[in-house]
Coordinates of C-alpha atoms and ligand atoms in Angstrom, one line a residue:
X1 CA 30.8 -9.7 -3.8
X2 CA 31.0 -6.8 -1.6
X3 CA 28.4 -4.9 -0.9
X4 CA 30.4 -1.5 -1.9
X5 CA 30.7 -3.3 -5.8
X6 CA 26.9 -4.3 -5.4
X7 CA 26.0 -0.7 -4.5
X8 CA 28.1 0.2 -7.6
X9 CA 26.7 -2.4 -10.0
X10 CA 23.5 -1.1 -8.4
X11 CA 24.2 2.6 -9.6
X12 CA 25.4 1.2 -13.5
X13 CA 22.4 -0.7 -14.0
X14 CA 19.8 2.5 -12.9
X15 CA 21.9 4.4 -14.9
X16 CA 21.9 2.6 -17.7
X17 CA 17.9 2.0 -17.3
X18 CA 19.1 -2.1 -17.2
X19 CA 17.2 -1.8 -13.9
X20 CA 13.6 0.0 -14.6
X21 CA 11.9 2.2 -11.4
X22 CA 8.4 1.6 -11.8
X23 CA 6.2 4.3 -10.4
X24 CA 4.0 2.1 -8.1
X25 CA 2.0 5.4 -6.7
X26 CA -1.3 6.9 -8.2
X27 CA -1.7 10.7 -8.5
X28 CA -2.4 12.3 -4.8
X29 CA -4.8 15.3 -5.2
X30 CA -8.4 16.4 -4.9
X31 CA -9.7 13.6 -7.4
X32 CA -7.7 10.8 -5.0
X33 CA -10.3 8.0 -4.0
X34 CA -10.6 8.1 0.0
X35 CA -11.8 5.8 2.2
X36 CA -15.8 6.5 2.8
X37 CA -16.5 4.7 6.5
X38 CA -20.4 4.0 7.3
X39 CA -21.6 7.3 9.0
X40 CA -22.8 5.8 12.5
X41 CA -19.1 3.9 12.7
X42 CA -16.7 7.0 12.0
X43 CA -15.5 10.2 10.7
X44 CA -14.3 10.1 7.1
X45 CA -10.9 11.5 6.1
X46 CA -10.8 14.7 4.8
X47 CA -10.8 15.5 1.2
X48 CA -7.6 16.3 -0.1
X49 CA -6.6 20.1 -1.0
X50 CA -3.9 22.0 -2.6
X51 CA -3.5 25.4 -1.8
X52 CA -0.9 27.8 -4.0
X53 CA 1.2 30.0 -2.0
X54 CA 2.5 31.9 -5.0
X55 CA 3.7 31.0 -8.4
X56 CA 6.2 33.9 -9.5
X57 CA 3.8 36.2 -8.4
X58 CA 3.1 39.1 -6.0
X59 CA 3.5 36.5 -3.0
X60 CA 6.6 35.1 -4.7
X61 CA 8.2 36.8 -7.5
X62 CA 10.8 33.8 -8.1
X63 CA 8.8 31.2 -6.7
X64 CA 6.1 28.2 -6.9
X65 CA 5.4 26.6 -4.0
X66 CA 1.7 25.0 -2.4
X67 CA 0.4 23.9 0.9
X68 CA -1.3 20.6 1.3
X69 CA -4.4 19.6 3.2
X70 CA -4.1 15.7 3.6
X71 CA -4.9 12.6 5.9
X72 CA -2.3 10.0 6.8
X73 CA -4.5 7.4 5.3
X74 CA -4.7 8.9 1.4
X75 CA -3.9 7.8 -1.8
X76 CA -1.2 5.4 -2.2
X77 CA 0.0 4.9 1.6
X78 CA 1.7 3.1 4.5
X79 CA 0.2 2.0 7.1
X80 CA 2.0 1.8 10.3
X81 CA 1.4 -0.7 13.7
X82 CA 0.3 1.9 15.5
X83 CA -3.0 2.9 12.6
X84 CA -4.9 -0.1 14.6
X85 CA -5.6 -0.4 18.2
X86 CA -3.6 -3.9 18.1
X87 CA -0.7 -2.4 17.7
X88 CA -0.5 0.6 20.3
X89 CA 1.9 -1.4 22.1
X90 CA 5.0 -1.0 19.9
X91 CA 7.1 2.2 20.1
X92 CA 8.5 1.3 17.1
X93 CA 5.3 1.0 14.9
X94 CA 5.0 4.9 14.6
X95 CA 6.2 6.8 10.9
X96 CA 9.0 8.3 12.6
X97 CA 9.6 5.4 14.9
X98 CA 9.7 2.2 12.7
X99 CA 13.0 0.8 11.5
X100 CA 13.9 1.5 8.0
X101 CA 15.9 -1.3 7.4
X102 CA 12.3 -2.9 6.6
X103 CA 11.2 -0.9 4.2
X104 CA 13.4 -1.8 0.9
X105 CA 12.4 -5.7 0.5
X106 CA 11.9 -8.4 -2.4
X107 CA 8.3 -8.0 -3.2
X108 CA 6.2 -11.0 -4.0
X109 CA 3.5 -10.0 -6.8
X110 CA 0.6 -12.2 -7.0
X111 CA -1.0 -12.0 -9.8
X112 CA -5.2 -12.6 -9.3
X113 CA -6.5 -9.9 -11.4
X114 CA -8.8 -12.2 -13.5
X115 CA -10.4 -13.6 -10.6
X116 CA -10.8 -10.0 -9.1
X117 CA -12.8 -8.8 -12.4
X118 CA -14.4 -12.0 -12.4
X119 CA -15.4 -11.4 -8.8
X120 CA -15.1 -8.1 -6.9
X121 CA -15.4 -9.7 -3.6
X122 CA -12.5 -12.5 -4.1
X123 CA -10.3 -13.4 -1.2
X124 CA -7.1 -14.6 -0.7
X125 CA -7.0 -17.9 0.6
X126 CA -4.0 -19.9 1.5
X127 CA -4.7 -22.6 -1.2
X128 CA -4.1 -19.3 -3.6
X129 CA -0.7 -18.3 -2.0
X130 CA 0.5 -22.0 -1.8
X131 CA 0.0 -22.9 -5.2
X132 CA 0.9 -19.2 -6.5
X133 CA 4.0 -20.7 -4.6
X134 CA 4.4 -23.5 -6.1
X135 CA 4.9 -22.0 -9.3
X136 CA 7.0 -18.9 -8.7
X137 CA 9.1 -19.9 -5.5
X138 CA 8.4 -19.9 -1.3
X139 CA 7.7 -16.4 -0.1
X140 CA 10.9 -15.1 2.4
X141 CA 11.3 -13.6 5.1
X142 CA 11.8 -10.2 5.3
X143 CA 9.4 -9.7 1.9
X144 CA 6.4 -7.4 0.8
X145 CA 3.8 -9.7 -0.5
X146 CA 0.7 -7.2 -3.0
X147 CA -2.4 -8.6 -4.2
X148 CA -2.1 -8.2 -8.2
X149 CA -5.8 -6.9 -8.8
X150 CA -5.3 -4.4 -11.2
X151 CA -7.6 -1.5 -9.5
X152 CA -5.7 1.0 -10.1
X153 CA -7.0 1.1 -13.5
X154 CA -10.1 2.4 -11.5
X155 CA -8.7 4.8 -9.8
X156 CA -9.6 7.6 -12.3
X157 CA -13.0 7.6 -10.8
X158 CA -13.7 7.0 -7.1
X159 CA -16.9 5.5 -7.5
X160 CA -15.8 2.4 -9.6
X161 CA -12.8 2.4 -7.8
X162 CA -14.9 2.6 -4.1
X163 CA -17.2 -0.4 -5.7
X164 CA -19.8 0.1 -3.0
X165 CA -23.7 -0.4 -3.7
X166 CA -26.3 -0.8 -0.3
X167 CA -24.5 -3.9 1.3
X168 CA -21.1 -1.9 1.0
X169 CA -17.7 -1.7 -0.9
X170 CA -16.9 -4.9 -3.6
X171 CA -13.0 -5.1 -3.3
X172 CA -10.7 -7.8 -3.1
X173 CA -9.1 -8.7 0.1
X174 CA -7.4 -11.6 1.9
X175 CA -9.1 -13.7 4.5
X176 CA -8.0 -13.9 8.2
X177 CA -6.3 -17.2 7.7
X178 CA -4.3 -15.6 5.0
X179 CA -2.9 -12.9 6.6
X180 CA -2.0 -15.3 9.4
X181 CA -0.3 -17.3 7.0
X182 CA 2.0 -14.4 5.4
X183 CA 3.3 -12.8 9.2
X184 CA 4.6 -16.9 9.9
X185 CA 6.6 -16.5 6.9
X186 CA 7.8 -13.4 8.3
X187 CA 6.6 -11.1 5.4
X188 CA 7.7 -7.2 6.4
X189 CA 4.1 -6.1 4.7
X190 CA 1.0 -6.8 2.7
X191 CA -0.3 -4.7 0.0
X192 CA -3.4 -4.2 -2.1
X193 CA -4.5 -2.0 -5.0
X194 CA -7.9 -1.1 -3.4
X195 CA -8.4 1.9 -1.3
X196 CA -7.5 -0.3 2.2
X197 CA -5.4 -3.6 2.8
X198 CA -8.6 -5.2 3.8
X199 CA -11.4 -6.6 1.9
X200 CA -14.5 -4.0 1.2
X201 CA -16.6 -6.3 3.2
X202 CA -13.9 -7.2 6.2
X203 CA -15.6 -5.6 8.4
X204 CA -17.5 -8.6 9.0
X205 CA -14.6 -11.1 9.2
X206 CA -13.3 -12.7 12.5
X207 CA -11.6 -10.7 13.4
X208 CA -13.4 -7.7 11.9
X209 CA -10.7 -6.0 9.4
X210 CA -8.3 -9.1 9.6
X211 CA -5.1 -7.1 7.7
X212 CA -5.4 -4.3 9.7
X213 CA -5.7 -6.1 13.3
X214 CA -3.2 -9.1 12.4
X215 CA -0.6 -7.6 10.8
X216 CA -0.5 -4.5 13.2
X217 CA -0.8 -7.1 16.0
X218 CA 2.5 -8.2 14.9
X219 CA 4.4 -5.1 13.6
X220 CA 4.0 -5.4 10.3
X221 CA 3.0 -2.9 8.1
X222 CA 0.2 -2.1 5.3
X223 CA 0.3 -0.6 1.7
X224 CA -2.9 0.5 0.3
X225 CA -3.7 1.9 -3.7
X226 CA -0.5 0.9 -4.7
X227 CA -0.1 1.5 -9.1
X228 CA 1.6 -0.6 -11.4
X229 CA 1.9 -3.5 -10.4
X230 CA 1.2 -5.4 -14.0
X231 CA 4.5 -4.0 -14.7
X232 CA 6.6 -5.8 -12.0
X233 CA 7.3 -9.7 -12.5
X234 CA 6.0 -12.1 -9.6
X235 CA 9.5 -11.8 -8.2
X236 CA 12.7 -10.5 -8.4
X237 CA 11.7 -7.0 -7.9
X238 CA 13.0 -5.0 -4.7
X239 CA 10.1 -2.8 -3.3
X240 CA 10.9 0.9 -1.7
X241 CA 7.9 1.8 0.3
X242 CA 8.7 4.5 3.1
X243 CA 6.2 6.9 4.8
X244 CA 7.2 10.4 5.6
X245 CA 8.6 10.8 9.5
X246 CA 5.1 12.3 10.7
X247 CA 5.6 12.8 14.3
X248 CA 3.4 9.6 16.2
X249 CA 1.7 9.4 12.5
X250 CA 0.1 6.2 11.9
X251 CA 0.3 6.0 8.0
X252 CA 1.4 8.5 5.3
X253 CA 1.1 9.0 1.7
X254 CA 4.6 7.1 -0.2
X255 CA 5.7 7.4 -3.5
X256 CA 5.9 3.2 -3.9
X257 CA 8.9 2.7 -5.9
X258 CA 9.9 -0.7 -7.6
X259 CA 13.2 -1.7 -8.9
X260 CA 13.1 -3.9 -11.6
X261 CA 15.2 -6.1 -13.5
X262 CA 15.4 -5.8 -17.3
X263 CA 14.7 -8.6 -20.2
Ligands
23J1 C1 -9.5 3.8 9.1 C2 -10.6 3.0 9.5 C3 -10.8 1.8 8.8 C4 -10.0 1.5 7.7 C5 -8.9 2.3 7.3 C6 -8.7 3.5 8.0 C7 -8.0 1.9 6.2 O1 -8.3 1.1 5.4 C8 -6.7 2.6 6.1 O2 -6.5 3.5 5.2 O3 -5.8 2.2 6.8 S1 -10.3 0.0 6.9
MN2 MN1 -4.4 3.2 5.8

């Protein structure tokens, strides 16, 4: 088939809703979860504000428009090569750099929400991912893998959703060796539900914030608080994940959308 008819297939089936777009974004506003870094390691990103300019009003009369107050790293968001010091060597791993051919890929879904309300700390092993694909086919090339851990239904209230108590945050993550894993398979990206890519408690791993350092290392990218993903099936959804073109940005809010198929 050509790709002109595919395109046009493409443009029946969304029209037709025989392909569904799933809203894989949470709300982005001054309730968003952000990151909270310990104190003595970092400065936090700024809490997120909208600002009216007018709204048919004396500043406006026809108009409604806002100004935004908002960090790269907020909400559902992209992180690019260049977020981590591991990859400050690639030109191309900046938002307005990086090559958007990457960015609309089959997305693997794997599905561990039981064992992540079962246990707020679980990671991803590579046992998990091989016999997640043993039963719903190899993960390709070119793909998004996400961690199904359904914490976005937390994400109404940032201190269930941060999970932190003294020894710090209680979110699922995967391990070192599994991130390794996934960039040999030549996955585009990795994406989570929590508020980072990492685990809450990666900061102790070797090496400290393994998703971060390895898959920046290697010019891959990251997707953090993504929604929805109980709606999308383990595959055959195509995931559309691009940040805006901030100039040298290292991440940006997205709206994550997913195409996917019907009955
Ligand atoms: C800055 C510092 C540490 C982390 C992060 C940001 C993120 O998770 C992020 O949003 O990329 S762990
Ligand atoms: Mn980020």
């Amino acid at each position: 088939m050509s790709s002109a008819n595919v395109l046009s297939q493409l443009a029946e089936m969304l029209g037709s809703g025989g392909i569904e777009v799933v809203d894989c974004s949470g709300t982005l506003g001054p309730d968003t979860p952000l990151l909270k870094l310990p104190p003595e390691l970092a400065v936090d990103t700024p809490k997120i504000e909208i600002h009216k300019i007018s709204e048919y009003d004396k500043d406006g009369p026809f108009w409604a428009w806002n100004w935004l107050k908002v960090g790269e790293h907020s909400g559902t968001h992209f992180d690019a090569p260049h977020h981590w010091i591991t990859g400050k060597d690639y030109p191309d791993g900046y938002t307005d750099t990086l090559d958007v051919q990457r960015l609309i890929a089959p997305v693997n879904v794997l599905d561990f929400s039981k064992e992540c309300a079962e246990n707020h700390d679980f990671l991803l092993t590579i046992d998990h991912v091989k016999a997640w694909e043993a039963e719903h086919g190899e993960i390709g090339e070119g793909e998004w893998v996400v961690l199904r851990s359904d914490w976005d239904k937390r994400a109404d209230d940032e201190a269930r959703f941060l999970n932190a108590d003294e020894n710090g945050p209680h979110t699922p993550g995967p391990t070192a060796e599994v991130v390794t894993y996934l960039i040999d398979k030549g996955i585009v990206g990795w994406g989570s539900q929590c508020i980072g890519t990492d685990a809450g408690l990666a900061g102790g791993m070797e090496p400290p914030f393994p998703a971060h350092n390895l898959l920046h290392k290697n010019n891959r990218f990251g997707l953090a608080s993504l929604a929805n993903l109980d709606k999308l099936p383990p595959k055959g959804a195509i995931l559309i994940a691009a940040p805006l073109k901030i100039v040298n940005g290292t991440g940006s809010p997205i709206r994550a959308l997913a195409l996917v198929p019907k009955g």
